[in-house]
Coordinates of C-alpha atoms and ligand atoms in Angstrom, one line a residue:
M1 CA -5.3 27.2 -25.1
K2 CA -3.7 24.8 -22.0
E3 CA -4.2 21.2 -23.2
Q4 CA -4.8 18.6 -21.1
I5 CA -2.8 15.6 -19.8
I6 CA -5.4 12.6 -19.4
I7 CA -3.9 11.3 -16.3
F8 CA -5.1 7.4 -16.7
D9 CA -4.2 5.6 -13.1
T10 CA -3.2 1.5 -13.8
T11 CA -3.1 1.0 -9.6
L12 CA -5.4 -1.7 -9.4
R13 CA -4.5 -3.9 -12.5
D14 CA -0.5 -3.0 -13.5
G15 CA -0.3 -2.4 -9.9
E16 CA -2.0 -5.4 -8.6
Q17 CA 1.2 -7.0 -10.6
S18 CA 3.8 -6.1 -7.9
P19 CA 5.0 -9.2 -5.8
G20 CA 2.3 -9.4 -2.9
A21 CA 0.5 -6.7 -3.9
S22 CA -3.2 -8.4 -4.6
M23 CA -6.4 -6.9 -3.1
N24 CA -9.9 -7.5 -2.3
T25 CA -12.7 -6.0 -3.9
K26 CA -13.5 -4.4 -1.0
E27 CA -10.1 -2.9 -1.0
K28 CA -10.3 -2.1 -4.7
I29 CA -13.3 -0.3 -4.0
Q30 CA -12.1 2.2 -1.6
I31 CA -9.0 2.8 -3.2
A32 CA -11.1 3.0 -6.8
T33 CA -13.1 5.8 -4.7
Q34 CA -9.8 7.9 -3.8
L35 CA -8.8 7.6 -7.3
E36 CA -11.8 9.3 -8.2
K37 CA -11.5 11.9 -5.3
L38 CA -7.1 12.7 -6.7
G39 CA -9.0 13.9 -10.3
V40 CA -7.9 10.8 -12.6
D41 CA -9.6 10.6 -15.7
V42 CA -9.6 6.7 -15.9
I43 CA -9.3 3.8 -13.9
E44 CA -7.9 0.8 -14.9
A45 CA -10.2 -0.9 -12.8
G46 CA -8.4 -4.5 -13.6
F47 CA -8.3 -7.5 -16.0
A48 CA -11.9 -8.6 -16.5
A49 CA -11.0 -12.2 -18.3
A50 CA -8.3 -13.2 -16.0
S51 CA -10.0 -14.3 -12.8
K52 CA -14.1 -14.1 -11.5
G53 CA -12.3 -11.7 -9.1
D54 CA -11.0 -9.9 -11.4
F55 CA -14.2 -9.5 -13.1
E56 CA -16.4 -8.8 -9.9
A57 CA -13.6 -6.2 -8.3
I58 CA -14.1 -4.0 -11.7
N59 CA -18.2 -4.4 -12.2
Q60 CA -18.6 -3.5 -8.4
I61 CA -16.4 0.2 -9.4
A62 CA -18.8 1.0 -12.3
K63 CA -21.3 0.6 -10.1
V64 CA -19.8 3.4 -7.4
V65 CA -17.2 5.1 -9.4
K66 CA -19.1 8.5 -11.8
N67 CA -17.0 10.8 -12.5
S68 CA -14.0 9.0 -13.6
T69 CA -14.0 6.6 -17.0
V70 CA -13.5 2.9 -15.7
C71 CA -11.6 1.2 -18.1
S72 CA -10.8 -3.5 -18.0
L73 CA -7.9 -4.4 -19.7
A74 CA -8.4 -7.2 -22.7
R75 CA -5.9 -8.9 -24.4
A76 CA -6.8 -8.8 -28.3
L77 CA -9.2 -12.1 -27.2
E78 CA -13.3 -12.1 -27.9
N79 CA -13.8 -14.3 -24.6
D80 CA -11.7 -11.4 -23.1
I81 CA -13.2 -8.7 -24.6
I82 CA -16.6 -9.6 -24.3
Q83 CA -15.5 -9.9 -20.4
A84 CA -14.7 -6.2 -20.0
G85 CA -17.5 -4.8 -21.8
E86 CA -19.2 -6.4 -19.7
A87 CA -18.0 -6.0 -16.3
I88 CA -18.0 -2.0 -16.9
K89 CA -21.3 -2.2 -18.0
P90 CA -22.8 0.0 -14.8
A91 CA -20.3 3.1 -15.3
P92 CA -22.0 6.1 -16.7
K93 CA -18.1 6.8 -18.8
Q94 CA -16.5 2.8 -20.1
R95 CA -13.7 2.4 -21.5
I96 CA -12.4 -1.4 -23.0
H97 CA -8.2 -1.1 -23.0
T98 CA -6.8 -3.7 -25.8
F99 CA -3.5 -4.5 -26.8
I100 CA -1.4 -7.6 -28.8
A101 CA 2.4 -7.7 -28.4
T102 CA 4.2 -5.9 -31.8
S103 CA 7.8 -6.0 -31.4
P104 CA 9.7 -8.6 -33.1
I105 CA 10.7 -10.5 -31.1
H106 CA 6.7 -11.0 -28.9
M107 CA 5.4 -12.0 -32.4
E108 CA 8.0 -14.4 -32.9
Y109 CA 8.2 -16.2 -29.7
K110 CA 5.4 -15.3 -27.9
L111 CA 2.4 -14.7 -30.2
K112 CA 4.2 -17.3 -33.2
M113 CA 2.4 -14.7 -35.4
T114 CA 3.0 -12.7 -38.4
T115 CA 2.6 -8.7 -38.9
S116 CA -0.4 -9.3 -40.5
Q117 CA -2.1 -11.5 -38.6
V118 CA -0.8 -9.5 -36.0
I119 CA -3.1 -6.2 -37.6
K120 CA -5.8 -8.2 -38.4
K121 CA -6.7 -9.4 -34.5
A122 CA -6.3 -5.9 -33.3
V123 CA -8.3 -4.7 -36.3
E124 CA -10.8 -7.0 -34.8
A125 CA -10.3 -6.9 -31.4
V126 CA -11.1 -2.8 -32.1
T127 CA -14.2 -3.5 -33.8
L128 CA -16.2 -5.8 -31.0
A129 CA -14.3 -3.8 -28.3
K130 CA -16.6 -1.0 -30.4
S131 CA -19.7 -2.6 -30.3
F132 CA -19.9 -2.5 -26.4
V133 CA -18.3 1.6 -26.2
D134 CA -17.3 4.3 -27.8
D135 CA -14.4 4.6 -25.9
V136 CA -11.6 2.2 -27.4
E137 CA -8.1 2.3 -26.1
F138 CA -5.5 -0.1 -28.3
S139 CA -2.3 -0.4 -26.9
C140 CA 1.0 -1.9 -29.0
E141 CA 2.9 -4.2 -26.6
D142 CA 6.6 -3.5 -26.2
A143 CA 6.0 -0.3 -28.7
G144 CA 9.5 0.7 -27.5
R145 CA 11.4 -2.5 -29.6
S146 CA 8.8 -1.6 -32.2
D147 CA 9.6 -1.0 -35.3
I148 CA 8.6 2.4 -36.0
G149 CA 6.9 1.8 -39.2
F150 CA 4.6 -1.2 -38.1
L151 CA 3.6 1.3 -35.3
K152 CA 2.5 3.4 -38.0
E153 CA 0.5 0.7 -39.5
I154 CA -0.8 -0.4 -37.2
S155 CA -2.3 2.8 -35.5
D156 CA -3.5 3.3 -39.0
A157 CA -5.6 0.6 -39.0
V158 CA -6.9 0.4 -35.4
I159 CA -7.8 3.8 -35.6
E160 CA -9.8 2.9 -39.0
A161 CA -12.0 0.8 -36.6
G162 CA -12.5 3.3 -34.1
A163 CA -9.9 3.0 -31.7
K164 CA -9.8 6.7 -29.9
T165 CA -6.2 6.4 -27.9
I166 CA -3.4 4.7 -29.1
N167 CA -0.6 3.5 -25.8
L168 CA 2.6 3.5 -27.3
P169 CA 4.3 1.3 -23.4
D170 CA 7.5 0.5 -23.4
T171 CA 6.8 -2.2 -22.0
V172 CA 10.0 -3.7 -20.5
G173 CA 11.4 0.0 -19.5
I174 CA 14.4 0.1 -21.6
K175 CA 13.7 3.1 -23.6
M176 CA 15.6 6.4 -22.8
P177 CA 13.9 9.3 -22.3
S178 CA 15.8 11.2 -25.9
E179 CA 14.1 7.7 -27.9
V180 CA 10.7 7.3 -26.1
G181 CA 10.6 11.2 -27.1
Q182 CA 11.7 10.5 -30.9
M183 CA 9.1 7.5 -30.9
V184 CA 6.2 9.8 -30.1
Q185 CA 7.1 12.3 -32.8
K186 CA 7.1 10.2 -34.9
V187 CA 4.0 8.2 -34.1
Y188 CA 2.6 12.1 -33.3
D189 CA 3.5 13.7 -37.1
H190 CA 1.9 10.4 -38.4
I191 CA -1.5 10.0 -36.6
G192 CA -2.1 13.8 -36.0
R193 CA -5.3 14.7 -33.8
R194 CA -6.8 11.4 -35.3
A195 CA -6.2 9.6 -31.6
I196 CA -4.9 10.3 -28.4
I197 CA -1.0 9.3 -27.9
S198 CA -0.7 7.4 -24.5
V199 CA 2.3 6.0 -22.9
H200 CA 2.7 3.2 -20.6
N201 CA 6.5 3.4 -19.1
H202 CA 8.2 0.5 -16.6
N203 CA 10.3 1.3 -14.5
D204 CA 13.9 -1.5 -15.0
L205 CA 16.0 1.2 -15.3
G206 CA 14.6 3.6 -12.9
L207 CA 13.6 6.5 -16.0
A208 CA 9.6 5.8 -16.4
V209 CA 8.6 8.8 -14.9
A210 CA 11.3 10.8 -17.1
N211 CA 10.5 8.6 -20.5
S212 CA 6.7 10.1 -19.2
L213 CA 7.2 13.2 -19.3
A214 CA 9.8 13.3 -22.6
A215 CA 7.0 11.7 -24.4
V216 CA 5.0 14.7 -23.4
Q217 CA 7.1 17.2 -24.8
N218 CA 6.7 15.4 -28.1
G219 CA 3.4 15.3 -27.7
A220 CA 1.4 12.3 -25.9
R221 CA -1.7 13.7 -24.1
Q222 CA -2.2 10.6 -21.8
I223 CA 0.2 9.5 -19.9
E224 CA -0.3 6.1 -17.6
C225 CA 1.0 5.6 -13.9
T226 CA 0.9 4.1 -10.4
I227 CA -0.1 6.0 -6.8
N228 CA 3.8 4.5 -5.4
G229 CA 5.0 3.5 -9.0
L230 CA 3.4 0.4 -8.2
G231 CA 3.6 -2.3 -10.9
E232 CA 5.3 -5.4 -12.7
R233 CA 8.2 -5.9 -11.7
A234 CA 10.2 -2.0 -11.4
G235 CA 7.2 -0.8 -11.5
N236 CA 5.5 2.0 -13.3
A237 CA 5.3 5.4 -13.6
A238 CA 5.0 7.1 -10.0
L239 CA 1.8 9.5 -10.7
E240 CA 2.7 12.0 -7.4
E241 CA 5.7 12.3 -9.4
I242 CA 4.4 13.5 -13.0
I243 CA 1.7 15.8 -11.4
M244 CA 4.4 17.4 -9.3
A245 CA 6.5 17.9 -11.7
L246 CA 4.3 19.5 -14.0
K247 CA 2.8 21.1 -11.4
V248 CA 6.5 22.4 -9.7
R249 CA 7.7 22.7 -13.6
E250 CA 4.8 24.7 -15.4
D251 CA 7.0 27.3 -16.5
Y252 CA 9.2 24.0 -18.1
F253 CA 5.8 22.1 -19.5
N254 CA 3.9 24.9 -21.1
D255 CA 0.0 25.3 -20.9
L256 CA -0.3 22.1 -20.1
Y257 CA -2.9 20.8 -17.2
T258 CA -3.9 18.0 -15.3
N259 CA -7.0 17.7 -13.4
I260 CA -5.5 16.3 -10.5
N261 CA -6.3 17.5 -7.2
T262 CA -2.8 17.6 -5.5
K263 CA -3.7 17.9 -1.9
E264 CA -5.3 13.8 -2.4
I265 CA -1.8 13.2 -3.2
Y266 CA -0.3 12.1 -0.1
P267 CA -3.9 10.4 1.6
S268 CA -3.9 8.6 -1.4
S269 CA -0.6 7.6 -1.3
R270 CA -0.8 6.3 2.6
M271 CA -3.9 4.7 1.9
I272 CA -2.6 2.7 -0.9
A273 CA 0.5 1.4 1.2
T274 CA -1.4 0.4 4.2
I275 CA -3.3 -1.4 1.8
T276 CA -0.7 -3.2 0.2
G277 CA 1.4 -3.0 2.9
I278 CA 3.8 -1.9 0.2
E279 CA 5.3 1.0 1.7
P280 CA 7.8 3.9 -0.4
Q281 CA 11.3 3.9 -0.1
P282 CA 12.1 6.7 2.5
N283 CA 13.7 8.8 0.2
K284 CA 10.6 8.6 -2.6
A285 CA 10.4 11.3 -4.6
I286 CA 6.8 13.2 -3.4
V287 CA 5.4 10.7 -1.0
G288 CA 8.8 9.0 0.9
K289 CA 8.6 9.7 4.6
N290 CA 11.6 11.6 4.0
A291 CA 10.7 13.9 0.9
F292 CA 10.4 17.0 3.8
A293 CA 12.6 15.8 6.1
H294 CA 15.8 19.0 6.8
E295 CA 19.2 16.9 8.2
S296 CA 22.1 19.5 8.0
G297 CA 22.5 22.1 9.9
I298 CA 22.7 24.1 7.1
H299 CA 19.4 23.1 5.3
Q300 CA 17.3 23.2 8.6
D301 CA 18.8 27.4 8.9
G302 CA 18.0 28.3 6.1
I303 CA 14.2 26.5 6.0
L304 CA 13.8 28.3 9.2
K305 CA 15.1 31.9 7.5
N306 CA 12.7 31.2 4.0
K307 CA 11.1 27.7 3.3
K308 CA 12.1 28.2 0.0
T309 CA 15.5 28.0 0.4
Y310 CA 15.8 23.8 0.1
E311 CA 11.8 23.2 -0.5
I312 CA 10.9 23.4 -4.0
F313 CA 6.6 22.5 -2.7
S314 CA 5.3 23.0 -0.1
P315 CA 4.2 20.0 1.8
E316 CA 0.6 21.1 2.3
E317 CA 0.4 21.4 -1.5
I318 CA 0.2 17.3 -1.6
G319 CA -2.1 16.9 0.9
L320 CA 0.6 16.4 4.0
D321 CA -0.5 18.7 7.4
L322 CA 3.3 18.5 9.0
K323 CA 2.4 21.0 12.1
D324 CA -1.0 18.3 12.4
T325 CA 0.2 15.3 13.3
L326 CA -0.7 14.6 16.6
V327 CA -4.2 13.7 17.1
L328 CA -6.6 12.2 19.8
G329 CA -6.9 10.8 22.9
K330 CA -9.1 9.1 25.5
H331 CA -11.1 11.9 26.5
S332 CA -11.9 13.2 21.6
G333 CA -15.7 12.9 21.0
R334 CA -17.0 11.5 18.1
A335 CA -17.6 15.5 16.4
A336 CA -13.4 15.9 16.7
F337 CA -12.9 11.9 15.4
K338 CA -15.4 13.0 12.4
D339 CA -13.5 15.9 11.7
K340 CA -10.6 14.6 12.2
L341 CA -11.3 11.9 9.7
E342 CA -12.6 14.0 6.9
K343 CA -9.5 16.3 6.4
L344 CA -7.5 12.9 6.7
G345 CA -9.9 12.4 3.1
F346 CA -11.9 9.9 4.5
T347 CA -15.7 9.7 3.9
L348 CA -17.8 7.4 6.3
S349 CA -21.1 6.4 6.1
S350 CA -22.8 7.0 10.0
D351 CA -22.5 3.3 9.9
E352 CA -18.9 2.5 9.6
L353 CA -18.1 6.0 11.1
E354 CA -19.1 4.3 14.6
S355 CA -17.7 1.0 14.3
A356 CA -14.4 3.1 13.2
F357 CA -15.0 5.2 16.6
E358 CA -15.9 2.0 19.1
K359 CA -12.2 0.9 17.6
F360 CA -10.6 4.3 17.7
K361 CA -11.9 3.9 21.8
E362 CA -10.5 0.7 22.7
L363 CA -7.6 2.0 20.9
A364 CA -7.4 5.2 22.7
D365 CA -7.6 2.8 25.8
K366 CA -4.1 1.4 25.4
K367 CA -2.4 4.3 23.8
K368 CA -2.0 7.9 24.9
D369 CA -2.2 9.9 22.0
V370 CA -3.0 8.8 18.4
Y371 CA -1.7 10.1 15.7
D372 CA -2.8 10.6 11.9
D373 CA -1.5 7.7 11.1
D374 CA -2.8 5.6 12.8
L375 CA -6.5 6.8 12.4
R376 CA -5.9 5.9 8.6
A377 CA -4.3 2.3 9.8
L378 CA -7.5 1.6 12.0
V379 CA -10.1 3.0 9.6
T380 CA -8.1 1.1 6.1
S381 CA -8.2 -2.1 8.0
N382 CA -12.2 -1.5 9.4
M383 CA -13.4 -0.2 6.0
T384 CA -11.6 -3.3 4.4
S385 CA -12.3 -5.9 6.7
V386 CA -14.8 -8.2 4.9
D387 CA -18.1 -9.7 6.4
K388 CA -19.2 -12.7 7.8
A389 CA -15.9 -13.7 8.9
Y390 CA -13.7 -15.2 11.5
E391 CA -12.4 -12.7 14.3
I392 CA -9.8 -12.7 17.5
I393 CA -11.8 -13.0 20.7
S394 CA -9.0 -14.1 23.0
L395 CA -5.0 -14.8 22.8
Q396 CA -3.4 -16.2 25.5
L397 CA 0.6 -17.1 25.0
M398 CA 2.7 -19.7 27.5
D399 CA 6.4 -20.2 27.8
A400 CA 7.7 -17.8 24.8
T401 CA 10.7 -18.2 26.5
G402 CA 12.8 -21.5 27.9
G403 CA 9.7 -24.1 27.1
V404 CA 7.6 -24.4 24.7
P405 CA 5.8 -22.1 23.0
S406 CA 1.7 -22.4 22.7
A407 CA -1.0 -20.5 21.8
A408 CA -4.5 -21.5 23.5
I409 CA -7.2 -18.5 21.5
T410 CA -11.1 -17.9 21.2
I411 CA -12.1 -17.4 17.4
K412 CA -15.7 -16.1 16.8
M413 CA -16.5 -18.3 13.7
P414 CA -18.5 -16.7 11.0
D415 CA -21.7 -19.0 11.9
N416 CA -21.2 -16.7 15.2
S417 CA -20.3 -20.0 17.5
E418 CA -17.1 -19.4 19.6
V419 CA -13.8 -21.9 19.6
T420 CA -11.4 -22.7 21.5
D421 CA -8.0 -24.1 20.7
A422 CA -4.8 -24.2 21.5
A423 CA -1.0 -26.0 19.6
I424 CA 2.7 -25.6 20.3
G425 CA 4.9 -24.4 17.3
D426 CA 8.5 -23.7 16.6
G427 CA 7.7 -20.2 18.1
T428 CA 4.9 -17.8 19.3
I429 CA 4.1 -17.2 15.7
D430 CA 4.5 -20.4 14.4
A431 CA 2.2 -21.3 17.6
I432 CA -0.5 -18.5 16.9
F433 CA -1.1 -19.5 12.7
K434 CA -1.2 -23.7 13.3
T435 CA -4.2 -22.7 16.3
I436 CA -6.0 -20.9 13.6
D437 CA -5.6 -23.8 11.3
R438 CA -7.0 -26.1 13.6
I439 CA -9.9 -24.0 14.4
T440 CA -10.4 -23.4 11.0
G441 CA -9.8 -26.3 9.6
H442 CA -7.4 -24.5 7.0
S443 CA -3.2 -24.9 6.8
G444 CA -1.5 -21.5 5.1
A445 CA 1.8 -21.7 3.9
L446 CA 3.4 -18.7 5.3
M447 CA 4.6 -16.7 2.7
D448 CA 6.1 -13.1 4.1
Y449 CA 5.5 -11.9 7.3
K450 CA 6.0 -8.1 7.8
V451 CA 6.2 -6.2 10.9
K452 CA 6.0 -2.3 11.3
S453 CA 5.1 0.7 14.0
I454 CA 2.9 3.1 12.8
S455 CA 3.5 6.4 14.3
K456 CA 6.0 6.8 17.1
G457 CA 6.0 5.6 21.0
K458 CA 6.6 2.9 23.1
D459 CA 2.8 2.2 23.2
A460 CA 2.6 2.4 19.2
L461 CA 0.4 0.4 17.3
A462 CA 2.2 -2.5 15.8
S463 CA 0.9 -3.3 12.3
V464 CA 1.5 -6.4 11.0
T465 CA 0.9 -7.4 7.3
V466 CA 0.9 -11.5 6.2
Q467 CA 1.1 -13.2 2.7
V468 CA -0.3 -16.7 3.1
N469 CA -0.6 -19.3 0.8
F470 CA -4.1 -21.1 1.8
N471 CA -4.4 -22.8 -2.0
T472 CA -0.8 -24.5 -4.0
D473 CA -3.0 -24.0 -7.6
E474 CA -4.0 -19.8 -6.5
P475 CA -1.7 -16.9 -5.5
A476 CA -1.2 -16.1 -2.2
V477 CA -3.4 -13.4 -0.1
I478 CA -2.9 -10.2 2.2
G479 CA -3.6 -9.7 5.6
H480 CA -3.3 -7.2 7.7
G481 CA -3.6 -7.0 11.2
L482 CA -3.5 -4.0 14.3
S483 CA -2.7 -3.9 17.7
V484 CA -0.8 -2.4 19.8
D485 CA 0.6 -6.0 20.8
T486 CA 2.4 -7.1 18.1
M487 CA 1.5 -11.4 18.8
L488 CA -2.1 -10.1 18.3
A489 CA -1.9 -8.2 15.2
S490 CA 0.3 -11.3 14.3
A491 CA -3.0 -13.3 14.5
R492 CA -5.6 -10.6 13.1
A493 CA -3.1 -10.4 10.0
Y494 CA -3.0 -14.7 9.6
L495 CA -7.0 -14.5 10.2
G496 CA -7.3 -11.2 7.6
A497 CA -5.5 -13.1 5.2
L498 CA -8.0 -16.2 6.2
N499 CA -11.3 -14.2 5.7
S500 CA -9.8 -12.3 2.4
Y501 CA -9.0 -15.5 0.6
N502 CA -12.4 -17.4 1.5
S503 CA -14.3 -13.8 0.5
M504 CA -12.6 -14.5 -2.9
K505 CA -13.1 -18.1 -3.0
G506 CA -13.2 -19.3 -6.5
M507 CA -12.3 -15.7 -7.9
L508 CA -8.8 -16.0 -7.9
K509 CA -6.5 -15.8 -10.2
K510 CA -5.3 -19.1 -11.3
R511 CA -2.2 -20.0 -11.7
D512 CA -2.1 -20.4 -15.8
N513 CA -1.1 -18.5 -18.8
K514 CA -3.6 -15.4 -18.5
G515 CA -2.2 -12.6 -16.7
V516 CA -0.3 -9.5 -18.8
Ligands
KIV1 O1 2.9 -2.9 -19.8 C1 2.2 -2.9 -21.2 O2 2.8 -3.3 -22.1 C2 1.2 -3.4 -20.6 C3 0.1 -3.2 -21.2 C4 -0.8 -4.3 -21.5 C5 -0.5 -1.6 -21.2 O3 1.1 -3.2 -18.8
ZN2 ZN1 2.6 -2.1 -17.9

């Protein structure tokens, strides 16, 4: 009998803890919808008690996701669990994931609690969570550095209280694969089938995927992971690497299966990279830009004779169609546009399709060939923009070289009026951002600015990602801007950040100790 490995995706929770990866509610809904299409069993949609924004996003996701279980993280605290239970209520399948640290260092210094106090808190948390949902997961935070006897003891207690999954995270990413394997095996020998054993490995030593696979070989039946390996510090185990290892080496991982549709891996990876602005490194396994690039003559010769000489799986298996990247031009019609978007994994309502088609036509007027990546960027930015927003009407730049750089900008305000103003700056970008500040009455501190070209050609679409802090008590927000003109893309990115900030006003995580 084949056994299922449950795929628990935490891109929207641990992944969002990657520096610079915070997302707005619309973006999170878009990602959750794609994760469901990908076939993940559990979507950890956020940490409901962390902020109003997190609560709202989880609640909205719970309303749209039907097939995957929607989960919220909660510390072993009454209010956290109540918030989590309320946030996931609309979902047909709901889970609360509660946790407390179990390692000596965390219990002594962070929690200042004894082992019996920790067990008591854990049992109270699971009992309260059970009053909201049947499906409760308990995590022993820092299990990797915890005493194995204590892991068994606390597992017994929380299983007795109703926990169905016991998660053993290597929170600090310090373990070797054989050590994770032994830990899982010992806990598995003790609890048997009374609960599912899960792992959650961080990648501080680059071993998160190897550790997750070692856990599976020793009895773990749930893996927590993220798309593109996003996550706190060096990230979490990358979903795409785990899935393709299990698939390509089916002979090695005997009789195990997942519900993942591998053809949705590449679209998911691109969507998350586009939304967060965090690109996987070019040589990243499975989804990196070079993952299928055969550079040396010997390799190219082999590939031409038989792909299997150097390719262990085909790009098509992960939904990457290398032959079909040149797409549309200005004479392409709606039907071809819709067909192409469907192939890329986007399902749009007729209004969304119409608006994306208009943007595509504008782009095709300026750019001869529109590629898959252009379309992904265009559709994602269109779908994730917020309502009632500021919008650039026109941008004029003067004296970029020699004189004093200045910008004159007209912006459509949220009340539909148009305001024009101008400012000088230390450089052109500075002048643009200062003008936007003058018009909108905000004053943003630019924390990060990145520009990259989407696809190729001198007329390539520029994608600008900015991270801007509009309030020192709150985290910075991300904005993306697209245009064949880099300066216009920069202005759009800055306004995008401001629009995101306004749409989340009062809902962002405050700078307190509520983060995980
Ligand atoms: O890394 C960790 O231990 C976590 C837990 C909250 C599961 O993210
Ligand atoms: Zn984690």
